[in-house]
Amino acid sequence: MKKYKKVNVPQEPRVELHDTLSLTGAEISLNHFSAGAGVPFVHSHKQNEEIYGVLAGRGKAIIDGETVALVAGDWLRVAPAAKRQFSAAEDSSLSLLCIQVKENSLDGYTRDDAVVEG
């Protein structure tokens, strides 16, 4: 049995990878907004922090009432209780990678967790 899983996902407005990749410790989603579009609701979480990577385009996040400009290359961590909403700029699409994990659950970093072979 292979110890990895590779998939290719279509460019859809939202793709969640937890089932597709059989994830057990994180939720990952790809989010694509056309110019002027965005998430139609404000949300927060009970336990999970979210890490957003801006893959392409421009837009904004409104976090606890504060507007945060977003451009390709930006990374943003949002605490669970923060109220958030994302949207693309009026003249640009926006593509985000979102990684959701339980806050304070990281026991070690890559270097600490790695087992070097040979």
PDB file of C-alpha atoms in Angstrom:
ATOM      1  CA  MET A   1       0.000   0.000   0.000  1.00  0.00           C
ATOM      2  CA  LYS A   2       1.345   3.434  -0.958  1.00  0.00           C
ATOM      3  CA  LYS A   3       2.055   5.916   1.804  1.00  0.00           C
ATOM      4  CA  TYR A   4       1.090   8.912  -0.284  1.00  0.00           C
ATOM      5  CA  LYS A   5      -1.824  10.085  -2.378  1.00  0.00           C
ATOM      6  CA  LYS A   6      -1.616  12.395  -5.385  1.00  0.00           C
ATOM      7  CA  VAL A   7      -4.637  14.065  -6.969  1.00  0.00           C
ATOM      8  CA  ASN A   8      -5.258  16.707  -9.606  1.00  0.00           C
ATOM      9  CA  VAL A   9      -8.125  19.060  -8.849  1.00  0.00           C
ATOM     10  CA  PRO A  10     -10.166  21.131 -11.291  1.00  0.00           C
ATOM     11  CA  GLN A  11     -10.211  24.920 -11.113  1.00  0.00           C
ATOM     12  CA  GLU A  12     -13.590  25.349  -9.425  1.00  0.00           C
ATOM     13  CA  PRO A  13     -14.757  28.174  -7.158  1.00  0.00           C
ATOM     14  CA  ARG A  14     -14.059  26.013  -4.075  1.00  0.00           C
ATOM     15  CA  VAL A  15     -12.377  22.636  -3.700  1.00  0.00           C
ATOM     16  CA  GLU A  16     -11.989  20.933  -0.302  1.00  0.00           C
ATOM     17  CA  LEU A  17      -9.270  18.313  -0.116  1.00  0.00           C
ATOM     18  CA  HIS A  18      -9.987  16.492   3.166  1.00  0.00           C
ATOM     19  CA  ASP A  19     -11.840  13.599   1.501  1.00  0.00           C
ATOM     20  CA  THR A  20      -9.916  13.665  -1.783  1.00  0.00           C
ATOM     21  CA  LEU A  21      -6.539  13.315  -0.034  1.00  0.00           C
ATOM     22  CA  SER A  22      -7.806  11.367   3.007  1.00  0.00           C
ATOM     23  CA  LEU A  23      -6.446  14.065   5.348  1.00  0.00           C
ATOM     24  CA  THR A  24      -6.381  13.296   9.072  1.00  0.00           C
ATOM     25  CA  GLY A  25      -4.774  16.372  10.647  1.00  0.00           C
ATOM     26  CA  ALA A  26      -5.723  19.366   8.513  1.00  0.00           C
ATOM     27  CA  GLU A  27      -8.362  20.735   6.173  1.00  0.00           C
ATOM     28  CA  ILE A  28      -7.102  22.309   2.961  1.00  0.00           C
ATOM     29  CA  SER A  29      -9.223  24.153   0.452  1.00  0.00           C
ATOM     30  CA  LEU A  30      -8.614  26.064  -2.763  1.00  0.00           C
ATOM     31  CA  ASN A  31     -10.814  29.117  -3.239  1.00  0.00           C
ATOM     32  CA  HIS A  32     -11.143  31.043  -6.492  1.00  0.00           C
ATOM     33  CA  PHE A  33     -13.147  34.283  -6.646  1.00  0.00           C
ATOM     34  CA  SER A  34     -13.877  36.156  -9.843  1.00  0.00           C
ATOM     35  CA  ALA A  35     -13.432  39.953  -9.838  1.00  0.00           C
ATOM     36  CA  GLY A  36     -15.831  41.541  -7.354  1.00  0.00           C
ATOM     37  CA  ALA A  37     -16.975  38.209  -5.865  1.00  0.00           C
ATOM     38  CA  GLY A  38     -16.431  36.953  -2.344  1.00  0.00           C
ATOM     39  CA  VAL A  39     -17.671  34.864   0.536  1.00  0.00           C
ATOM     40  CA  PRO A  40     -21.269  35.980   1.201  1.00  0.00           C
ATOM     41  CA  PHE A  41     -21.036  35.541   4.989  1.00  0.00           C
ATOM     42  CA  VAL A  42     -18.815  36.335   7.973  1.00  0.00           C
ATOM     43  CA  HIS A  43     -17.540  33.349   9.934  1.00  0.00           C
ATOM     44  CA  SER A  44     -15.274  32.275  12.791  1.00  0.00           C
ATOM     45  CA  HIS A  45     -14.254  28.913  14.213  1.00  0.00           C
ATOM     46  CA  LYS A  46     -14.463  27.170  17.575  1.00  0.00           C
ATOM     47  CA  GLN A  47     -10.990  25.553  17.607  1.00  0.00           C
ATOM     48  CA  ASN A  48      -9.319  25.846  14.210  1.00  0.00           C
ATOM     49  CA  GLU A  49      -6.946  28.541  13.066  1.00  0.00           C
ATOM     50  CA  GLU A  50      -6.735  29.204   9.338  1.00  0.00           C
ATOM     51  CA  ILE A  51      -3.653  29.952   7.280  1.00  0.00           C
ATOM     52  CA  TYR A  52      -4.336  31.641   3.935  1.00  0.00           C
ATOM     53  CA  GLY A  53      -1.882  31.832   1.061  1.00  0.00           C
ATOM     54  CA  VAL A  54      -2.728  34.211  -1.769  1.00  0.00           C
ATOM     55  CA  LEU A  55      -1.838  32.277  -4.931  1.00  0.00           C
ATOM     56  CA  ALA A  56      -2.943  34.855  -7.506  1.00  0.00           C
ATOM     57  CA  GLY A  57      -4.778  38.137  -7.866  1.00  0.00           C
ATOM     58  CA  ARG A  58      -5.796  40.813  -5.401  1.00  0.00           C
ATOM     59  CA  GLY A  59      -8.528  41.242  -2.834  1.00  0.00           C
ATOM     60  CA  LYS A  60      -9.186  41.837   0.813  1.00  0.00           C
ATOM     61  CA  ALA A  61     -10.029  40.159   4.078  1.00  0.00           C
ATOM     62  CA  ILE A  62     -12.164  41.847   6.680  1.00  0.00           C
ATOM     63  CA  ILE A  63     -11.046  40.498  10.060  1.00  0.00           C
ATOM     64  CA  ASP A  64     -12.850  41.713  13.180  1.00  0.00           C
ATOM     65  CA  GLY A  65     -13.870  44.808  11.222  1.00  0.00           C
ATOM     66  CA  GLU A  66     -10.354  45.621   9.971  1.00  0.00           C
ATOM     67  CA  THR A  67      -9.716  45.566   6.214  1.00  0.00           C
ATOM     68  CA  VAL A  68      -6.534  43.725   5.241  1.00  0.00           C
ATOM     69  CA  ALA A  69      -5.359  44.136   1.623  1.00  0.00           C
ATOM     70  CA  LEU A  70      -4.269  40.888  -0.058  1.00  0.00           C
ATOM     71  CA  VAL A  71      -1.963  40.358  -3.048  1.00  0.00           C
ATOM     72  CA  ALA A  72      -0.308  37.313  -4.603  1.00  0.00           C
ATOM     73  CA  GLY A  73       2.460  36.052  -2.324  1.00  0.00           C
ATOM     74  CA  ASP A  74       0.818  37.161   0.940  1.00  0.00           C
ATOM     75  CA  TRP A  75       0.285  34.701   3.797  1.00  0.00           C
ATOM     76  CA  LEU A  76      -2.152  35.353   6.619  1.00  0.00           C
ATOM     77  CA  ARG A  77      -2.873  33.468   9.854  1.00  0.00           C
ATOM     78  CA  VAL A  78      -6.303  34.025  11.415  1.00  0.00           C
ATOM     79  CA  ALA A  79      -7.101  32.974  15.011  1.00  0.00           C
ATOM     80  CA  PRO A  80     -10.183  30.792  15.511  1.00  0.00           C
ATOM     81  CA  ALA A  81     -12.387  33.414  17.215  1.00  0.00           C
ATOM     82  CA  ALA A  82     -11.643  36.183  14.680  1.00  0.00           C
ATOM     83  CA  LYS A  83     -14.608  37.059  12.483  1.00  0.00           C
ATOM     84  CA  ARG A  84     -13.520  36.910   8.834  1.00  0.00           C
ATOM     85  CA  GLN A  85     -14.770  37.462   5.288  1.00  0.00           C
ATOM     86  CA  PHE A  86     -12.828  37.413   2.001  1.00  0.00           C
ATOM     87  CA  SER A  87     -13.443  38.980  -1.400  1.00  0.00           C
ATOM     88  CA  ALA A  88     -11.670  39.700  -4.677  1.00  0.00           C
ATOM     89  CA  ALA A  89     -10.954  43.256  -5.816  1.00  0.00           C
ATOM     90  CA  GLU A  90     -13.471  44.771  -8.222  1.00  0.00           C
ATOM     91  CA  ASP A  91     -10.922  44.578 -11.057  1.00  0.00           C
ATOM     92  CA  SER A  92      -9.054  41.355 -10.160  1.00  0.00           C
ATOM     93  CA  SER A  93      -9.780  37.733  -9.409  1.00  0.00           C
ATOM     94  CA  LEU A  94      -8.415  36.185  -6.199  1.00  0.00           C
ATOM     95  CA  SER A  95      -7.129  32.646  -5.598  1.00  0.00           C
ATOM     96  CA  LEU A  96      -6.507  31.479  -2.025  1.00  0.00           C
ATOM     97  CA  LEU A  97      -5.122  28.337  -0.446  1.00  0.00           C
ATOM     98  CA  CYS A  98      -6.620  27.811   3.017  1.00  0.00           C
ATOM     99  CA  ILE A  99      -5.112  25.421   5.560  1.00  0.00           C
ATOM    100  CA  GLN A 100      -7.210  24.821   8.657  1.00  0.00           C
ATOM    101  CA  VAL A 101      -5.713  23.149  11.736  1.00  0.00           C
ATOM    102  CA  LYS A 102      -6.532  22.941  15.428  1.00  0.00           C
ATOM    103  CA  GLU A 103      -4.924  25.876  17.227  1.00  0.00           C
ATOM    104  CA  ASN A 104      -1.927  24.964  19.430  1.00  0.00           C
ATOM    105  CA  SER A 105      -1.811  21.380  18.108  1.00  0.00           C
ATOM    106  CA  LEU A 106       1.683  21.509  16.556  1.00  0.00           C
ATOM    107  CA  ASP A 107       3.994  19.399  18.714  1.00  0.00           C
ATOM    108  CA  GLY A 108       7.105  19.752  16.576  1.00  0.00           C
ATOM    109  CA  TYR A 109       8.447  21.320  13.447  1.00  0.00           C
ATOM    110  CA  THR A 110       9.706  19.560  10.327  1.00  0.00           C
ATOM    111  CA  ARG A 111      13.274  19.336  11.595  1.00  0.00           C
ATOM    112  CA  ASP A 112      12.129  17.934  14.973  1.00  0.00           C
ATOM    113  CA  ASP A 113       9.748  15.417  13.403  1.00  0.00           C
ATOM    114  CA  ALA A 114      11.980  14.255  10.543  1.00  0.00           C
ATOM    115  CA  VAL A 115      13.628  10.847  10.518  1.00  0.00           C
ATOM    116  CA  VAL A 116      16.706  11.009   8.282  1.00  0.00           C
ATOM    117  CA  GLU A 117      17.355   7.757   6.425  1.00  0.00           C
ATOM    118  CA  GLY A 118      20.917   6.630   5.640  1.00  0.00           C
TER     119      GLY A 118
END
